[in-house]
PDB file of C-alpha atoms in Angstrom:
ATOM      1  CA  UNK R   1     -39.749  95.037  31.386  1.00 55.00           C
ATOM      2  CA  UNK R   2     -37.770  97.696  29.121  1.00 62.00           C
ATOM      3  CA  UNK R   3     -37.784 100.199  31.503  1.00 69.00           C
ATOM      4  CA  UNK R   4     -34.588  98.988  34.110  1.00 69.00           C
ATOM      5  CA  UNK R   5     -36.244 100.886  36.996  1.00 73.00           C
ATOM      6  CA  UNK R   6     -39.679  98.830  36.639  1.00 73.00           C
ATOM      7  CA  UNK R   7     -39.896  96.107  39.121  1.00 77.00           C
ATOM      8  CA  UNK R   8     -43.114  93.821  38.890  1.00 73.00           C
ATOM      9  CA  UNK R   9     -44.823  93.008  42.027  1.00 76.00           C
ATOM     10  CA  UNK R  10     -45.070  89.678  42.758  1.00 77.00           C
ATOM     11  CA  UNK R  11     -47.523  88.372  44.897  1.00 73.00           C
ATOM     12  CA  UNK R  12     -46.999  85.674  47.823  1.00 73.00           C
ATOM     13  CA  UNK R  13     -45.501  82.602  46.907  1.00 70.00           C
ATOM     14  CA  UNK R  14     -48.610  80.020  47.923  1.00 69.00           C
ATOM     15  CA  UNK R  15     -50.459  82.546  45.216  1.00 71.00           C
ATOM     16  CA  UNK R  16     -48.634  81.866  42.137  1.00 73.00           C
ATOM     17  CA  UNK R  17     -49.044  78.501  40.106  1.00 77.00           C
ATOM     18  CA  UNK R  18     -47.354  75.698  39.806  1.00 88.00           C
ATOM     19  CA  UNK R  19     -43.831  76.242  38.190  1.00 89.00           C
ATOM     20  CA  UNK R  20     -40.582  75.240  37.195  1.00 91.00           C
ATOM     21  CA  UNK R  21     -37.880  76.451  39.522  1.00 93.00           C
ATOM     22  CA  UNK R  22     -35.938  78.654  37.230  1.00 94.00           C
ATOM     23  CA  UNK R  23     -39.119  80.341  36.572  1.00 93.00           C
ATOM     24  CA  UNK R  24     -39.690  81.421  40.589  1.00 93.00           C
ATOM     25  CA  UNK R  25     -35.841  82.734  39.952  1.00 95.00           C
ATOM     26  CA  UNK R  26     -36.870  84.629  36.787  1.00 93.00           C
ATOM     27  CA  UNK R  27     -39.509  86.029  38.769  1.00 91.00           C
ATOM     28  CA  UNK R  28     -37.388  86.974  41.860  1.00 93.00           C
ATOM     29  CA  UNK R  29     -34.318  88.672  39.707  1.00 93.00           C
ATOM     30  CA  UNK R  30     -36.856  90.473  37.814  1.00 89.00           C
ATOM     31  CA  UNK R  31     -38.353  92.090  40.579  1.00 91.00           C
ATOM     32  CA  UNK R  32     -35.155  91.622  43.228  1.00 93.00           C
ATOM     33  CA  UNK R  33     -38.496  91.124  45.621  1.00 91.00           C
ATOM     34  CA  UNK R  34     -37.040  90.587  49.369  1.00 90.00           C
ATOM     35  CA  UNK R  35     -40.056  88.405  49.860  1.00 89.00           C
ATOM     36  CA  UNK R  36     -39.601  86.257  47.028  1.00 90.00           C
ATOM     37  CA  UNK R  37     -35.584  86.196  47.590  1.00 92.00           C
ATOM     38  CA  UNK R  38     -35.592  84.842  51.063  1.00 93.00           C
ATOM     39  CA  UNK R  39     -37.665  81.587  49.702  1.00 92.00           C
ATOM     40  CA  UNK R  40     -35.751  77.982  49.916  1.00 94.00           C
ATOM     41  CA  UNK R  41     -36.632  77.756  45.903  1.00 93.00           C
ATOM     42  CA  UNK R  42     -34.466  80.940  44.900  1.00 95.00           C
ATOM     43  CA  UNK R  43     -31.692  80.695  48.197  1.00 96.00           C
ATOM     44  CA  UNK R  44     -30.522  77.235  46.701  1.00 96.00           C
ATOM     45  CA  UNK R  45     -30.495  78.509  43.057  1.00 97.00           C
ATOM     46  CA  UNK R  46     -27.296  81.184  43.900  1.00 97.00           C
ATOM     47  CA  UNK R  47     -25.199  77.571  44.769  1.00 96.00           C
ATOM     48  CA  UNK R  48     -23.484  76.845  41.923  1.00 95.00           C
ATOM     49  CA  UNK R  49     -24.182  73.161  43.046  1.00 94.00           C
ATOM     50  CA  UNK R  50     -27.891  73.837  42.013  1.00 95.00           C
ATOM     51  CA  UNK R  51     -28.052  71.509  38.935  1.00 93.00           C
ATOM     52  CA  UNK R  52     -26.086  68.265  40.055  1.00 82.00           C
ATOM     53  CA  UNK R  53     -27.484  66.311  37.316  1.00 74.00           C
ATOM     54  CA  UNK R  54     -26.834  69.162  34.541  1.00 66.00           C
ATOM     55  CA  UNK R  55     -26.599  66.575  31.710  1.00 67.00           C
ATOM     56  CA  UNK R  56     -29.927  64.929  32.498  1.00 70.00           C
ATOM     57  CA  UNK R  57     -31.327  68.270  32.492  1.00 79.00           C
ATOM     58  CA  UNK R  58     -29.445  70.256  29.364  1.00 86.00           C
ATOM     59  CA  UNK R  59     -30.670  73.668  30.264  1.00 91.00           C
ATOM     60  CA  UNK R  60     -30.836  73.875  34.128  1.00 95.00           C
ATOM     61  CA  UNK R  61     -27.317  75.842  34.038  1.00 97.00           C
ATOM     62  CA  UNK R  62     -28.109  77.523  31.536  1.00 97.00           C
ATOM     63  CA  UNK R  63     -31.341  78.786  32.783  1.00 97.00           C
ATOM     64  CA  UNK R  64     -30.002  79.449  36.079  1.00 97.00           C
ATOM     65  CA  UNK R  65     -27.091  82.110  34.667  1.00 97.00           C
ATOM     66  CA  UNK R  66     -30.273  83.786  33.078  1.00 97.00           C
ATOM     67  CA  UNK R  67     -31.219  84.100  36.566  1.00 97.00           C
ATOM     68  CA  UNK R  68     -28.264  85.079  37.677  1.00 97.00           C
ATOM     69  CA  UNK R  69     -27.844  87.614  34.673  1.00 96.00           C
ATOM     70  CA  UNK R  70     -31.134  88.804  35.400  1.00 93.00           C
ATOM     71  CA  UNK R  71     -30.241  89.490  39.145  1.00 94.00           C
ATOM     72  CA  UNK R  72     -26.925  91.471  37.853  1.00 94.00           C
ATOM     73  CA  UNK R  73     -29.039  94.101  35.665  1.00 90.00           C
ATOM     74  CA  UNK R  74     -31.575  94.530  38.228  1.00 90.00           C
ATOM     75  CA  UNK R  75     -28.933  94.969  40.935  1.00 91.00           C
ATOM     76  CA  UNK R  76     -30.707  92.426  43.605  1.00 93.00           C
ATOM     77  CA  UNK R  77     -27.670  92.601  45.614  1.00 90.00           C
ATOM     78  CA  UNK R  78     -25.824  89.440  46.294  1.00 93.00           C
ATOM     79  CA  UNK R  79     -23.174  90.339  44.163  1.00 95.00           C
ATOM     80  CA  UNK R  80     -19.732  88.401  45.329  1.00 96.00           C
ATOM     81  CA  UNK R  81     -22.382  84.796  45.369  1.00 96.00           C
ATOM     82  CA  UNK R  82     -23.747  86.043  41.896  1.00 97.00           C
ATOM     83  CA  UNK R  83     -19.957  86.775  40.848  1.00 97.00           C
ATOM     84  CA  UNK R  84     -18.698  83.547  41.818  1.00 97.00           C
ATOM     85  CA  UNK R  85     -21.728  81.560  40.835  1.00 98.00           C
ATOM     86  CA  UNK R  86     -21.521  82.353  36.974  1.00 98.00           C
ATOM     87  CA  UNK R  87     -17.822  82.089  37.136  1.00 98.00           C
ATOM     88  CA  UNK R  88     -18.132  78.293  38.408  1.00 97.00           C
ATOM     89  CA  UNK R  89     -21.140  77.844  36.321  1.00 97.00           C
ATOM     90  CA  UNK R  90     -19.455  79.086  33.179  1.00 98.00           C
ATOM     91  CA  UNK R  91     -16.699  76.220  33.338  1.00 97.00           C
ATOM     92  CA  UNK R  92     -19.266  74.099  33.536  1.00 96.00           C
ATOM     93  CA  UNK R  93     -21.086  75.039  30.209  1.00 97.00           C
ATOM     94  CA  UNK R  94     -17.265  74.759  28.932  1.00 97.00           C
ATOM     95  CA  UNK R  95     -17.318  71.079  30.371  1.00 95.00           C
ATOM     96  CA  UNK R  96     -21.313  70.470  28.121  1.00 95.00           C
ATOM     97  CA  UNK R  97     -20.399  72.064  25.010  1.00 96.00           C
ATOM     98  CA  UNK R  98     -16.881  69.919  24.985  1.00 95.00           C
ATOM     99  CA  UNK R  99     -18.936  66.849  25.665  1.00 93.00           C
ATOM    100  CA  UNK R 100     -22.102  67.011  24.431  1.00 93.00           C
ATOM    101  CA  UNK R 101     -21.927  67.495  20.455  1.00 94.00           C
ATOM    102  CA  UNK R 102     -25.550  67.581  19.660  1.00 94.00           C
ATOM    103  CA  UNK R 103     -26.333  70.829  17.999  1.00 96.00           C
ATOM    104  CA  UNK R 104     -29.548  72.209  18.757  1.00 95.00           C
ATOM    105  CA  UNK R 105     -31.748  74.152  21.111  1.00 96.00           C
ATOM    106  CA  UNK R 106     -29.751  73.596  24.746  1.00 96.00           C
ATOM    107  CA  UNK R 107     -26.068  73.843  22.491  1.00 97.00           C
ATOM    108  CA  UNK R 108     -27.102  77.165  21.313  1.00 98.00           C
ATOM    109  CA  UNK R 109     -28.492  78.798  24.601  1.00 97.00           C
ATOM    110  CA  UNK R 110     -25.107  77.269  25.873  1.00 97.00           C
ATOM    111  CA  UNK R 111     -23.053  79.459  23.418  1.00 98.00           C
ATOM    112  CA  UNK R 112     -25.544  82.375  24.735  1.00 98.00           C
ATOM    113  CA  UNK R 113     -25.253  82.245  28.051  1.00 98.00           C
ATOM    114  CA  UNK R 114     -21.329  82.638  27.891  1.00 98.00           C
ATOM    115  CA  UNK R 115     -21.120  85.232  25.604  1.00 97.00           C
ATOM    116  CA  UNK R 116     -24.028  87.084  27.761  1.00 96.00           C
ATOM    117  CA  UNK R 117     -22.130  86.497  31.276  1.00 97.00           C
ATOM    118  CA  UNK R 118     -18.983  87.896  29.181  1.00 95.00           C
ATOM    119  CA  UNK R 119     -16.773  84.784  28.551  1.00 96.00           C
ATOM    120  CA  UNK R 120     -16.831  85.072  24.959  1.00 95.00           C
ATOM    121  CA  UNK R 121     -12.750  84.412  25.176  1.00 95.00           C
ATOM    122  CA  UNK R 122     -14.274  80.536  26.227  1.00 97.00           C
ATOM    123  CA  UNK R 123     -16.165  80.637  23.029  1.00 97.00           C
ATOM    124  CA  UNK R 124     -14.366  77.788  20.701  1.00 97.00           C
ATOM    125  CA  UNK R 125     -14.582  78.821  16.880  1.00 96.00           C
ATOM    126  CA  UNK R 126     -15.982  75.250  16.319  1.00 97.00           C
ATOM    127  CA  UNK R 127     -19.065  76.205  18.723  1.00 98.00           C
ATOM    128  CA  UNK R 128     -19.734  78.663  16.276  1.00 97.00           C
ATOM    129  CA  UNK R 129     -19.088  76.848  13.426  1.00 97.00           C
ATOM    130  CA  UNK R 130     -21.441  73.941  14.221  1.00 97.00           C
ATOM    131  CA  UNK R 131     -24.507  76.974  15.151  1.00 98.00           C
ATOM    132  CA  UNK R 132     -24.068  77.885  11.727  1.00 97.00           C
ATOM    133  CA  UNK R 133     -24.183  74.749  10.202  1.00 97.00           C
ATOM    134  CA  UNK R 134     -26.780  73.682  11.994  1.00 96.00           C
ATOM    135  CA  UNK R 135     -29.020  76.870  10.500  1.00 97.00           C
ATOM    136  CA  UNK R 136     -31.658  75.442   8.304  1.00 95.00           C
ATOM    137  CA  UNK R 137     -32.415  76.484   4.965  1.00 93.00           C
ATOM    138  CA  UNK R 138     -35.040  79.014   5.620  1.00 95.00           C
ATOM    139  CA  UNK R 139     -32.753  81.021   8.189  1.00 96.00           C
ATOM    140  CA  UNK R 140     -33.697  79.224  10.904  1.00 97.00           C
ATOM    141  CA  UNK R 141     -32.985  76.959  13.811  1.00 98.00           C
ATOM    142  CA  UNK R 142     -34.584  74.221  15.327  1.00 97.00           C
ATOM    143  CA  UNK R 143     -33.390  71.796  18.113  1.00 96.00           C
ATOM    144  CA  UNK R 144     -32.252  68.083  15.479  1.00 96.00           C
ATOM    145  CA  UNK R 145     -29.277  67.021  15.359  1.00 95.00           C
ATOM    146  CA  UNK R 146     -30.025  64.402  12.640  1.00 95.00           C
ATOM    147  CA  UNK R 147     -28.392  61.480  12.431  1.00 96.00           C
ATOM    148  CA  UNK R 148     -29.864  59.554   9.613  1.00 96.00           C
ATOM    149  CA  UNK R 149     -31.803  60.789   6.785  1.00 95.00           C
ATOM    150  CA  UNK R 150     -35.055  58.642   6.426  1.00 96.00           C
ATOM    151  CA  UNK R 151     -36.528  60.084   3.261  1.00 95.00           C
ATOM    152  CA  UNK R 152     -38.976  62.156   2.216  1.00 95.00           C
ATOM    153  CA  UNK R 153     -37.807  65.373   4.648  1.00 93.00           C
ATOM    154  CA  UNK R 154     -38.077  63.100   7.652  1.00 96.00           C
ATOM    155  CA  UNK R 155     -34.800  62.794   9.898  1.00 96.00           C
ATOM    156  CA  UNK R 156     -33.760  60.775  13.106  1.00 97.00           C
ATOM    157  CA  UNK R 157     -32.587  62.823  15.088  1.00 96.00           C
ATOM    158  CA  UNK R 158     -31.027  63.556  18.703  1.00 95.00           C
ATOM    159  CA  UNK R 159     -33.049  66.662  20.621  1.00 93.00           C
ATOM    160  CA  UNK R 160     -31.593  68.016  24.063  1.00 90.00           C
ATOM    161  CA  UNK R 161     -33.728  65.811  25.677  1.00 89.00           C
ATOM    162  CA  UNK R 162     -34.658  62.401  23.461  1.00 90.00           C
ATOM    163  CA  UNK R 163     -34.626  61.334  20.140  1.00 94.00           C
ATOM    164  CA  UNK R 164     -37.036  62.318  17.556  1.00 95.00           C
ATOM    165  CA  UNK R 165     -37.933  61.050  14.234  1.00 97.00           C
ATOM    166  CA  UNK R 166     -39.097  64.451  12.328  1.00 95.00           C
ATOM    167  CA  UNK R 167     -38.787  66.567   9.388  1.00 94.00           C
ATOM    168  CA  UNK R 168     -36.844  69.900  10.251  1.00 93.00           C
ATOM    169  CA  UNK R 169     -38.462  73.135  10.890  1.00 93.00           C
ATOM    170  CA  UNK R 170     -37.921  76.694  12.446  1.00 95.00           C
ATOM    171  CA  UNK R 171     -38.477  76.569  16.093  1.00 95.00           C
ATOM    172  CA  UNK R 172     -38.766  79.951  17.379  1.00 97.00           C
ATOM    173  CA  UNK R 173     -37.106  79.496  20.628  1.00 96.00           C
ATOM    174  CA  UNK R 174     -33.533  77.830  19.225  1.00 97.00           C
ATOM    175  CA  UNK R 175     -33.811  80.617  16.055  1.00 98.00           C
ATOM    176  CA  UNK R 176     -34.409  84.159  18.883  1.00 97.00           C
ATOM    177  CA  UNK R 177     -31.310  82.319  20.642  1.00 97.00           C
ATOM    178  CA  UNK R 178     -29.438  81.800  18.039  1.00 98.00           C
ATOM    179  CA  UNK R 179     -29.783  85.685  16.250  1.00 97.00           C
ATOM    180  CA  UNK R 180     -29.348  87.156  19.759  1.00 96.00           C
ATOM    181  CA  UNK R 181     -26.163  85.154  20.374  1.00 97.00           C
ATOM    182  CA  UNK R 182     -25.165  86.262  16.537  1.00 96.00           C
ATOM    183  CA  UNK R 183     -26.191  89.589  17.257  1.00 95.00           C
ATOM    184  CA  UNK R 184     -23.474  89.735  20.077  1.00 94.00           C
ATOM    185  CA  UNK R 185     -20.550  88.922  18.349  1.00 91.00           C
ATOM    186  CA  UNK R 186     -20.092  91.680  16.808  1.00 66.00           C
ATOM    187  CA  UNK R 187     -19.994  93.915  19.416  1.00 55.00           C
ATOM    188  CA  UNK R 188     -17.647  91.835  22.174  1.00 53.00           C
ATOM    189  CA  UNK R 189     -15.601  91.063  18.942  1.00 55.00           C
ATOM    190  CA  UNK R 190     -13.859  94.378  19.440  1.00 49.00           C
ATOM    191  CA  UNK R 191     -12.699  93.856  22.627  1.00 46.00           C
ATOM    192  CA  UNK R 192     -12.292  90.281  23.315  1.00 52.00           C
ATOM    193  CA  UNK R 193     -11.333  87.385  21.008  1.00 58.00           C
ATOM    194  CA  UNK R 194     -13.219  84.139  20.461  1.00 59.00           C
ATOM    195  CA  UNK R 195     -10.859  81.240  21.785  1.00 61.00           C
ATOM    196  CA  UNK R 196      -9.523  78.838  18.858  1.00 57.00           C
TER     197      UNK R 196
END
């Protein structure tokens, strides 16, 4: 998956399990397979009108500009409807991180996704700020946004999805996000400024 040439083979659709949509479109813009591409699953996923109800489902935009991303580096054509796709999707991950304020697993692959599609200039300072804060003590990051402290660790806490009474811990995939988004910065830094 290194190697930018390699393109799995993926078999017919009615072979493969059971899975979320954005997985089929992993699938397809990893492999840019023509068979795979012409399905009803992947066509409706290059809309940007794909995830109507985006705040019931935190990470379906943000999922779908990996996709989209994906599709980009593996050059599976389609590129004006790629183009325009992440540009409309981007505002829209503008639009959840100004409303939605919980910090955690779907905020930071939020963040991700538009440094990664190159909007870093739509990157508020604050975004960055709350990542950081939000780091636990160990280094990493997991996806609570406490809101009360019960005692003894524990926390109540708001999740992308629904609230959770737990004691904080490193959850592998909010801390990879969050030290690839981190690992970023640096380098659009020197071209492009984070937005105030």
């Amino acid at each position: 998956m290194f190697d930018e040439l390699y393109r799995p083979r993926i078999p017919d659709l009615l072979l493969l399990p059971k899975m979320a949509d954005y997985q089929y479109f992993f699938l397809y813009s990893l492999s840019c397979d023509a068979n795979l591409g012409s399905e009803p699953v992947i066509q409706k996923q290059l809309s940007p009108d794909f995830c109507s109800l985006h705040y019931i489902h935190p990470r379906c935009v943000t999922h779908q500009l990996m996709g989209l991303r994906f599709m980009q580096r593996y050059q599976c054509g389609y590129n004006d409807t790629v183009n325009t796709t992440i540009a409309e999707l981007q505002e829209v991950v503008v639009s959840e991180l100004t409303w939605d304020f919980r910090v955690g697993d779907a905020y930071i692959q939020r963040v991700l996704m538009l440094v990664d599609t190159g909007a870093v200039h739509k990157v508020k300072h604050v975004w960055l700020k709350n990542i950081l804060e939000a780091q636990n003590s160990d280094g990493s990051w997991d996806d609570l946004h406490p809101v009360i402290n019960l005692g003894d660790g524990k926390v109540l806490a708001l999740t992308s999805t629904l609230p959770k009474i737990k004691r904080p811990h490193a959850d592998f995939h909010a801390t990879a996000q969050a030290i690839w988004l981190l690992s970023m910065l640096p380098a659009n830094s020197k071209h492009q400024e984070v937005s105030d």
